[in-house]
Amino acid sequence: MDEIGFPQEGVSAPKDMAQQDGAYRVLARKYRPQTFEDLVGQEPMVQTLENAFDTGRIAQAWMLTGVRGVGKTTTARILARGLNYEVPGVSDKPTVRLEQEGSHCKAIMEGRHVDVIEMDAASHTGISDIREITDAARYRPATARYKVYIIDEVHMLSNAAFNGLLKTLEEPPEHVKFIFATTEIRKVPVTVLSRCQRFDLRRIEQPKLVGLLRRISDAERIEITDEALTLIARAGEGSARDSLSLLDQAMAHGAGAIQADDVRGMLGLADRARVIDLFEYVMSGNIAGAMDELAAQYTVGADPAVVLTDLADFTHLVTRLKIVPKAGDDVSVTETERVRGHEFAEKLSMRLLSRTWQILLKGVHEVQSAPKPLAAADMVLVRLAYAADLPDPGEALALLRSGGAVPAGGGAPVSQGGGSGGGQQGGGPRAAQSHAQNPALSAPVAAVAGGRPRLEAITGGAAQAAPQPMTYAAPQETPEPTAPAFTLANLRDCAALASEKRDIPMKVAIMRQMRLVKFEPGRIEVQPTEDAPADIVGEFGRKLTEWTGTRWIVSVSRNQGRPTIHEEEEANQEQMLSDARSHPTVAALLGKFPGAKVVDVRVQESEDEDAELADPLLNEALGDDDPDEI
C-alpha cells in the first residue's frame, strides 16, 4: 500500500512526478519524501540508521511498525535506496546522506528496480510465495549492491510462510537484506521479531503536522487559515496520509480560500468555543441550556458523537491543566481553551473531572451505536448534568452523619458552587459545616426540589432560578457530639467493630488469621496464621486507633495463641453436631430414614426444648402414638 511522505523544507512537487498526462495526483503521493531528511517526526530512527551505516554495523533485517500513514513503506524504500546508494566518483557505500540522485535511486523510489522486490503479504500469504523468495535469494543482485526484499503488511503471512522464512532470515546471504512493514506488530511471531531490528514509527506531533500542511498548501498556492490546518491535523490523529487526504478534500470543498468553518462543516465538527460553552452548561447542571446548545450544533452539521468526543478532549485538557498548569503552553491549545480551561481547573474537583471523563467515554460508544444519535447524546448530557451534583459515597455518608439528607433528585445539599465569590445557597449551618469539612464538595452543585434542579452557575453569583428551601430529614434532638466510646474486651468485639465499620476484609482477617495471645486495653498480642498478609498486624492496629479514637498497639507474639475465632466456631459447631447425633430422639429418627444425616444444628430460643417433639407428624414418622414413650 502507498504510505505518505513528509517533506520538511522547500516543499515542491518533484519533477519526476509531474503530471505528464494531465491527471491529478493526490497530495499524499505527490509530496512523498525521497530522503531521510524529508521524514517528519522519525528522528530517532534516522539517527540510529546513520550511526549504523557510518560504523558498518548494518543489520540483515528491519521491522518497521506503526499506525497507518506514518511512512512505513516509504521509509522502507528510502532505506533500500540508502543501502544501494551509488554516485560514480562521489559515493560508493551505504549511507543516509542522499544529497543527490544516485544510479539506482529513481528506479527504487518508483518501485521498479530489479533488485528491490516489494511484496504485499496481504495478497501473497502462502508458503509458495516465500519459497520463491528463498530460492531467488541465493543469486547475487543484477546491478545493485544488495538485493532487498520489502514485505508490506507482513503480519498477514500464514504460519507456514513464517516458518519457511525463518532459516533464510536468520542466515541470509551477505548480499540480501529484508525490510518488513506492519501495523499489527503483535501478530508477528516472536521468532521473526528476534531476527530483526525493530523501529517503531511514531505518530507525528500536531505542531509538526501543521507545519507540514502549511508548507504543502503554500507550495500548492492554497489559501487556508492556520485554524483550519489545526483542525485538519487534529482530525488526522498523527497520520500524515490522513491529514493530506483531508487537505485534499478541503481544497475541493472550499473551492478557494479555506476557512475553519469550511473544515468544520466538512468534518462535522463543532466550534471549540461552543464545545466549551456546552461543557460549562453541563458542569453547572444547566440541563436545558446544554440540550439547546447540542441541538444548535447539530443543526449546523455537528455530529453528536464528535461533540461528545470534543467534550471528552476538553475534560482531559482541564484535568491536565489542574495537574500541570504548563500544559496550556502547548501550541495546539488555542487561547480560548487555555484561558477558560484554567478557570475550570481552579473550580472543578478532580473527582468530578474523573467522573465526567468516565461518563463521556462510555457515552461516545453509546451514541455511535444508537439508532438516534442525537437522542442518545441528549441522555448522556442529562446523565452528566445530574452526575455533576451527585456526591460520591464518602461525601454522602458525611452529609448524612452531619444531619443533612441527600435530596430526592440527587443533588448534594452543600453551601456554594465552588468558585471564589460563589453565592450562598440554602442549606443551613449543618450543610455549611459539611462543605467546610469536605473540600471535594467544591464542585458546582444543584439543590433539587420537587425533582427539578435549581442550578447555580459555575462561575459563582446568583442562581439561574429562584432559590427554594432545601430538603432535609426531620430534625432530631441530638446531644453535642462527643468522641465515640467503644468497649473492646476480646477479638470478637474487634470483629464486631470491623463489621460495624463495613470493613469486611479486616473482619475476615480478625476471625480467620489471628490467634489471640494476650488482650489488654490499648494492647493486643496475636499470633498470625501462615496465610495472613505480612502487614495485617500493623494494619489492624492502625484501624483500631482510627475507629476508637484511642491508641492501640497490636504486636506479634512468639507464644502459641488460642485458636482463631473461626476455628473455635467450627469446633463448637462440630461438637453440637456430635451431640445431636448422639441424642436418642435424633438417632431414632436417623434409623427410620436410611441415608439421612445431620448437617446443621440451630439453637432454639423457646423455653420448652421438647415442644417440637410433640409434633404429630414427627410422632407418626417415628411410628409411636404416645410421645411420652419416646
XYZ file of C-alpha atoms in Angstrom, residues 95-573:
479
model
C 24.662 5.975 3.579
C 21.713 8.011 4.856
C 23.055 11.196 3.268
C 21.288 11.201 -0.072
C 22.187 14.699 -1.260
C 21.924 13.895 -4.971
C 20.194 11.270 -7.016
C 22.222 8.086 -7.410
C 22.330 5.455 -10.112
C 19.551 3.337 -8.604
C 17.569 5.939 -6.662
C 14.868 6.783 -9.183
C 14.022 3.187 -10.008
C 13.919 2.203 -6.321
C 11.661 5.079 -5.294
C 9.311 4.317 -8.185
C 9.155 0.667 -7.137
C 10.536 -0.796 -10.375
C 14.142 -1.735 -9.554
C 15.007 -5.322 -10.413
C 16.981 -5.911 -7.201
C 14.474 -4.273 -4.821
C 11.486 -6.585 -4.678
C 8.316 -5.375 -2.997
C 5.697 -7.907 -1.959
C 2.262 -7.311 -0.453
C 1.801 -10.030 2.150
C -1.936 -9.386 2.218
C -2.254 -10.938 -1.263
C 0.771 -13.285 -1.077
C 0.265 -15.153 2.159
C 1.271 -18.722 1.327
C 4.416 -20.794 1.646
C 4.789 -20.901 -2.140
C 5.304 -17.120 -2.238
C 8.001 -17.334 0.460
C 9.623 -20.269 -1.338
C 10.136 -18.044 -4.392
C 11.944 -15.522 -2.184
C 14.192 -18.094 -0.510
C 15.073 -19.689 -3.855
C 15.885 -16.350 -5.513
C 17.866 -15.097 -2.516
C 20.750 -17.422 -3.381
C 21.574 -15.424 -6.528
C 23.506 -12.175 -6.407
C 21.833 -8.869 -7.368
C 21.855 -7.930 -11.048
C 23.079 -4.343 -10.804
C 22.755 -3.039 -7.237
C 24.888 -3.661 -4.147
C 22.175 -5.521 -2.195
C 19.130 -7.498 -3.133
C 16.416 -6.003 -0.870
C 13.084 -7.679 -0.135
C 10.360 -5.332 1.141
C 7.378 -7.245 2.554
C 4.470 -4.980 3.420
C 1.789 -5.992 5.955
C 3.991 -8.913 6.938
C 1.609 -9.959 9.741
C -0.733 -11.330 7.042
C 1.638 -14.214 6.217
C 0.471 -17.682 7.211
C 2.220 -19.720 9.894
C 3.722 -21.972 7.250
C 5.056 -18.931 5.377
C 6.645 -17.525 8.528
C 8.256 -20.872 9.306
C 9.564 -21.162 5.759
C 11.189 -17.735 6.040
C 12.940 -18.301 9.370
C 16.081 -20.081 8.177
C 16.830 -17.653 5.359
C 16.016 -14.702 7.643
C 18.432 -15.928 10.313
C 21.366 -16.648 7.965
C 20.761 -14.771 4.711
C 23.465 -14.389 2.076
C 25.632 -11.310 2.503
C 24.012 -9.646 -0.480
C 20.401 -9.977 0.817
C 18.521 -7.612 3.145
C 14.940 -7.851 4.415
C 12.675 -4.934 5.315
C 9.275 -5.711 6.860
C 6.405 -3.292 7.479
C 3.309 -3.923 9.584
C 0.571 -2.166 11.516
C -0.107 -5.258 13.680
C 3.224 -5.991 15.331
C 1.611 -8.310 17.891
C 0.574 -10.715 15.143
C 4.169 -11.221 14.028
C 5.762 -14.319 15.615
C 8.465 -13.683 18.180
C 10.801 -15.946 16.211
C 10.663 -13.405 13.375
C 10.933 -10.334 15.594
C 14.037 -11.700 17.309
C 15.834 -11.800 13.954
C 15.088 -8.157 13.058
C 15.964 -4.680 14.235
C 12.673 -3.090 15.205
C 11.764 0.555 14.598
C 8.503 1.953 15.965
C 7.483 4.845 13.736
C 5.722 7.351 15.954
C 2.624 9.407 15.335
C 3.546 12.832 14.044
C 3.130 15.553 16.652
C 0.429 18.052 15.884
C 2.695 21.145 15.594
C 4.954 19.332 13.106
C 1.925 18.101 11.195
C 0.527 21.623 10.985
C 3.893 22.857 9.702
C 3.927 20.139 7.041
C 0.406 21.032 5.902
C 1.317 24.722 5.787
C 4.354 24.099 3.569
C 2.377 21.888 1.199
C -0.545 24.315 0.976
C 1.901 27.153 0.238
C 3.534 25.036 -2.470
C 0.092 24.380 -3.945
C -0.772 28.092 -3.651
C -3.820 27.313 -1.499
C -5.144 29.980 0.869
C -6.028 28.313 4.146
C -6.099 29.661 7.690
C -3.963 28.323 10.499
C -7.077 27.345 12.455
C -8.308 25.257 9.547
C -4.933 23.497 9.315
C -5.053 22.806 13.058
C -8.490 21.219 12.686
C -7.218 19.019 9.851
C -4.116 17.986 11.787
C -6.212 17.182 14.854
C -8.588 15.056 12.766
C -5.594 13.289 11.189
C -4.590 11.903 14.616
C -0.860 11.895 13.891
C -1.143 10.327 10.435
C 0.316 12.385 7.605
C -1.562 10.426 4.955
C -4.913 11.002 6.673
C -4.104 14.670 7.120
C -3.086 15.146 3.496
C -6.201 13.317 2.322
C -8.308 15.691 4.420
C -6.392 18.651 2.995
C -7.166 17.355 -0.485
C -10.825 17.128 0.460
C -10.793 20.620 1.984
C -9.293 22.046 -1.215
C -12.180 20.587 -3.184
C -14.751 21.590 -0.566
C -13.555 25.163 -0.109
C -13.137 25.996 -3.800
C -10.892 28.943 -2.970
C -9.805 30.372 0.379
C -10.395 27.706 3.051
C -11.707 28.888 6.408
C -12.078 26.997 9.696
C -15.868 26.930 9.260
C -15.448 25.150 5.930
C -13.378 22.422 7.595
C -15.835 22.111 10.474
C -18.698 21.676 8.060
C -16.746 19.131 6.046
C -15.733 17.075 9.091
C -18.925 17.524 11.103
C -17.004 19.255 13.887
C -18.321 21.741 16.395
C -16.785 25.110 17.138
C -14.317 24.698 20.018
C -15.723 27.766 21.758
C -19.216 26.292 21.574
C -17.921 22.993 22.947
C -16.545 24.901 25.934
C -19.913 26.618 26.375
C -21.576 23.198 26.343
C -19.081 21.993 28.942
C -19.971 24.944 31.172
C -23.704 24.223 30.849
C -23.169 20.620 31.843
C -20.821 21.331 34.739
C -23.198 23.930 36.170
C -26.095 21.496 35.918
C -27.996 23.553 33.334
C -29.606 20.640 31.504
C -31.955 22.750 29.383
C -29.138 25.011 28.197
C -26.917 22.022 27.420
C -29.587 20.309 25.334
C -30.371 23.529 23.437
C -26.675 24.064 22.689
C -26.276 20.484 21.443
C -29.350 20.869 19.223
C -27.974 24.118 17.804
C -24.632 22.476 16.987
C -26.441 19.515 15.431
C -28.466 21.899 13.241
C -25.317 23.399 11.724
C -23.912 19.940 10.914
C -22.035 18.774 14.026
C -22.014 15.026 14.635
C -23.279 14.212 18.186
C -20.568 11.585 18.667
C -17.917 14.097 17.615
C -19.343 16.697 20.006
C -19.090 14.253 22.911
C -15.565 13.347 21.822
C -14.643 17.047 21.862
C -16.195 17.326 25.333
C -14.024 14.427 26.479
C -10.950 16.082 24.950
C -11.691 19.332 26.782
C -12.277 17.407 30.025
C -8.844 15.861 29.558
C -7.341 19.292 28.915
C -8.913 20.742 32.089
C -7.632 17.772 34.090
C -4.115 18.268 32.725
C -4.264 21.986 33.470
C -5.303 21.191 37.037
C -2.315 18.878 37.499
C 0.227 20.543 35.195
C -0.659 24.213 34.581
C 2.094 24.480 31.955
C 0.121 22.116 29.707
C -1.702 25.178 28.398
C 1.511 26.438 26.778
C 1.225 23.790 24.037
C 0.890 25.442 20.629
C -2.007 23.120 19.773
C -4.083 24.687 22.583
C -5.998 27.775 21.497
C -6.154 30.933 23.571
C -9.820 30.326 24.424
C -9.081 26.779 25.575
C -6.133 27.974 27.635
C -7.946 30.793 29.457
C -11.253 29.069 30.097
C -9.546 25.754 30.788
C -7.578 27.349 33.644
C -10.814 28.799 35.035
C -12.478 25.400 35.078
C -9.356 23.755 36.530
C -9.493 26.102 39.524
C -13.179 25.498 40.196
C -13.757 21.802 39.448
C -12.633 18.991 41.712
C -10.572 16.076 40.453
C -13.348 13.662 41.425
C -15.862 15.487 39.250
C -13.499 15.614 36.272
C -12.731 11.921 36.600
C -16.435 11.073 36.789
C -17.157 13.280 33.751
C -14.444 11.562 31.736
C -15.825 8.105 32.531
C -19.383 9.050 31.574
C -18.270 10.662 28.298
C -16.036 7.726 27.405
C -18.971 5.363 27.729
C -21.397 7.827 26.175
C -19.414 8.151 22.931
C -19.784 4.413 22.264
C -23.494 4.579 23.108
C -24.071 7.413 20.634
C -22.108 5.689 17.880
C -24.234 2.555 18.162
C -27.583 4.243 18.852
C -30.294 4.354 16.146
C -30.900 8.030 17.054
C -27.527 9.598 17.898
C -28.932 12.993 18.919
C -31.355 11.465 21.425
C -28.587 9.279 22.848
C -26.308 12.318 23.178
C -29.096 14.206 24.990
C -29.359 11.409 27.529
C -25.599 11.448 28.055
C -25.767 15.183 28.791
C -28.624 14.604 31.258
C -26.525 11.960 32.972
C -23.572 14.343 33.111
C -25.595 17.249 34.492
C -27.032 15.186 37.317
C -23.715 13.480 37.996
C -22.153 16.919 38.476
C -24.415 17.326 41.503
C -24.061 13.851 42.973
C -21.759 13.395 45.962
C -19.553 10.349 45.987
C -20.276 7.657 48.631
C -17.881 9.188 51.160
C -19.402 12.647 50.794
C -22.954 11.295 51.025
C -22.084 9.453 54.235
C -20.512 12.603 55.694
C -23.625 14.610 54.822
C -25.940 12.084 56.427
C -23.827 11.953 59.579
C -23.779 15.731 59.798
C -27.580 15.826 59.802
C -28.334 16.700 56.169
C -30.242 14.367 53.848
C -29.377 13.980 50.200
C -32.307 15.452 48.215
C -34.562 13.103 46.292
C -33.369 14.399 42.943
C -29.793 13.502 43.641
C -28.327 16.929 44.429
C -25.960 17.321 47.336
C -27.031 19.864 49.984
C -23.887 21.963 50.003
C -23.431 25.624 50.592
C -21.877 27.051 47.447
C -20.844 26.359 43.884
C -17.136 26.141 44.372
C -15.672 29.219 42.740
C -14.330 32.255 44.512
C -17.126 34.637 45.182
C -19.790 31.952 44.786
C -23.177 32.872 46.219
C -24.648 31.067 49.209
C -27.465 28.641 48.732
C -29.945 27.491 51.307
C -28.957 24.599 53.470
C -28.403 25.792 56.992
C -25.340 25.583 59.206
C -25.082 21.808 59.018
C -24.619 21.879 55.226
C -22.136 24.742 55.511
C -20.154 22.812 58.115
C -20.164 19.721 55.885
C -18.913 21.800 52.971
C -16.099 23.250 55.054
C -15.027 19.805 56.227
C -15.120 18.318 52.712
C -13.123 20.367 50.199
C -14.065 17.873 47.471
C -17.590 19.291 47.615
C -16.423 22.498 45.966
C -17.660 21.290 42.572
C -20.745 23.026 41.127
C -23.893 21.539 42.605
C -27.670 21.769 42.292
C -30.249 21.674 45.019
C -33.271 19.677 43.954
C -36.793 20.493 44.992
C -39.729 18.552 43.584
C -37.434 16.559 41.275
C -36.335 19.611 39.195
C -32.858 21.085 39.593
C -32.148 24.578 40.834
C -28.742 25.407 39.372
C -26.001 27.812 40.281
C -23.599 28.912 37.540
C -20.103 27.514 37.830
C -18.580 30.967 37.866
C -20.481 31.909 41.036
C -23.103 34.531 41.589
C -26.888 34.278 41.631
C -28.659 31.041 40.808
C -30.411 30.763 37.461
C -33.748 30.093 39.149
C -35.285 31.474 42.306
C -33.852 29.861 45.462
C -36.057 27.308 47.113
C -35.717 25.725 50.532
C -33.507 22.669 50.830
C -34.996 19.304 51.755
C -33.704 17.736 54.948
C -34.625 14.851 57.166
C -36.864 15.587 60.151
C -34.860 17.361 62.890
C -33.983 15.307 65.882
C -32.903 16.230 69.370
C -29.286 15.156 69.475
C -26.738 15.831 72.173
C -23.500 17.606 71.498
C -21.165 15.325 69.524
C -18.670 13.543 71.686
C -15.916 11.109 70.965
C -17.420 7.636 70.447
C -16.751 5.153 73.209
C -16.015 1.572 72.252
C -15.557 -1.203 74.809
C -13.330 -3.927 73.407
C -12.739 -6.968 75.570
C -11.676 -9.585 73.032
C -11.155 -10.257 69.341
C -14.856 -10.926 68.843
C -15.570 -7.333 69.864
C -12.923 -6.163 67.370
C -14.539 -8.244 64.622
C -17.941 -6.764 65.505
C -16.460 -3.252 65.315
C -14.958 -4.003 61.878
C -18.376 -5.235 60.744
C -19.977 -2.021 62.013
C -17.393 -0.001 60.072
C -18.160 -2.131 56.986
C -14.536 -3.230 56.699
C -15.241 -6.829 55.699
C -11.622 -7.739 54.748
C -10.411 -6.731 58.217
C -13.281 -8.615 59.879
C -12.346 -11.763 57.974
C -8.678 -11.300 58.916
C -9.537 -10.928 62.612
C -11.708 -14.042 62.602
C -9.557 -16.321 60.450
C -5.933 -15.118 60.531
C -5.259 -14.055 64.159
C -4.723 -16.281 67.186
C -5.122 -14.309 70.399
C -2.223 -14.485 72.893
C -2.966 -11.530 75.168
C -5.675 -8.846 75.230
C -5.415 -5.706 77.352
C -6.972 -2.253 76.936
C -4.829 -0.499 74.336
C -2.578 -3.512 73.707
C -3.142 -6.795 71.877
C -0.705 -9.641 71.209
C -1.595 -12.067 68.440
C -0.001 -14.897 66.510
C -0.840 -14.548 62.787
C -1.680 -17.679 60.815
C 0.536 -18.876 57.979
C -1.739 -17.435 55.288
C -2.005 -13.981 56.922
C -0.570 -10.987 54.972
C 2.738 -9.654 56.251
C 1.293 -6.246 57.224
C -2.023 -7.410 58.678
C -0.983 -6.792 62.323
C 0.127 -3.205 61.699
C -2.994 -2.513 59.625
C -5.153 -3.940 62.451
C -3.567 -1.569 64.975
C -3.939 1.468 62.728
C -7.613 0.803 62.073
C -8.411 0.159 65.741
C -6.825 3.508 66.618
C -8.762 5.233 63.838
C -12.098 3.631 64.771
C -11.919 4.100 68.537
C -10.026 7.369 68.810
C -7.712 5.655 71.290
C -4.214 4.418 70.596
C -3.989 0.637 70.229
C -0.747 -1.307 69.888
C -1.041 -4.663 68.163
C 2.109 -6.784 68.204
C 3.165 -10.224 67.035
C 3.872 -12.764 69.788
C 6.081 -15.835 69.545
C 3.917 -17.670 72.076
C 1.278 -20.100 70.905
C -2.095 -18.393 70.736
C -5.602 -19.654 71.110
C -7.457 -20.982 68.071
C -8.857 -18.337 65.779
C -12.466 -17.263 66.151
C -13.314 -19.208 63.013
C -11.584 -22.332 64.332
C -13.452 -22.036 67.644
C -16.765 -21.661 65.848
C -16.047 -24.684 63.679
C -15.093 -26.734 66.767
C -18.257 -25.638 68.565
C -20.374 -26.496 65.561
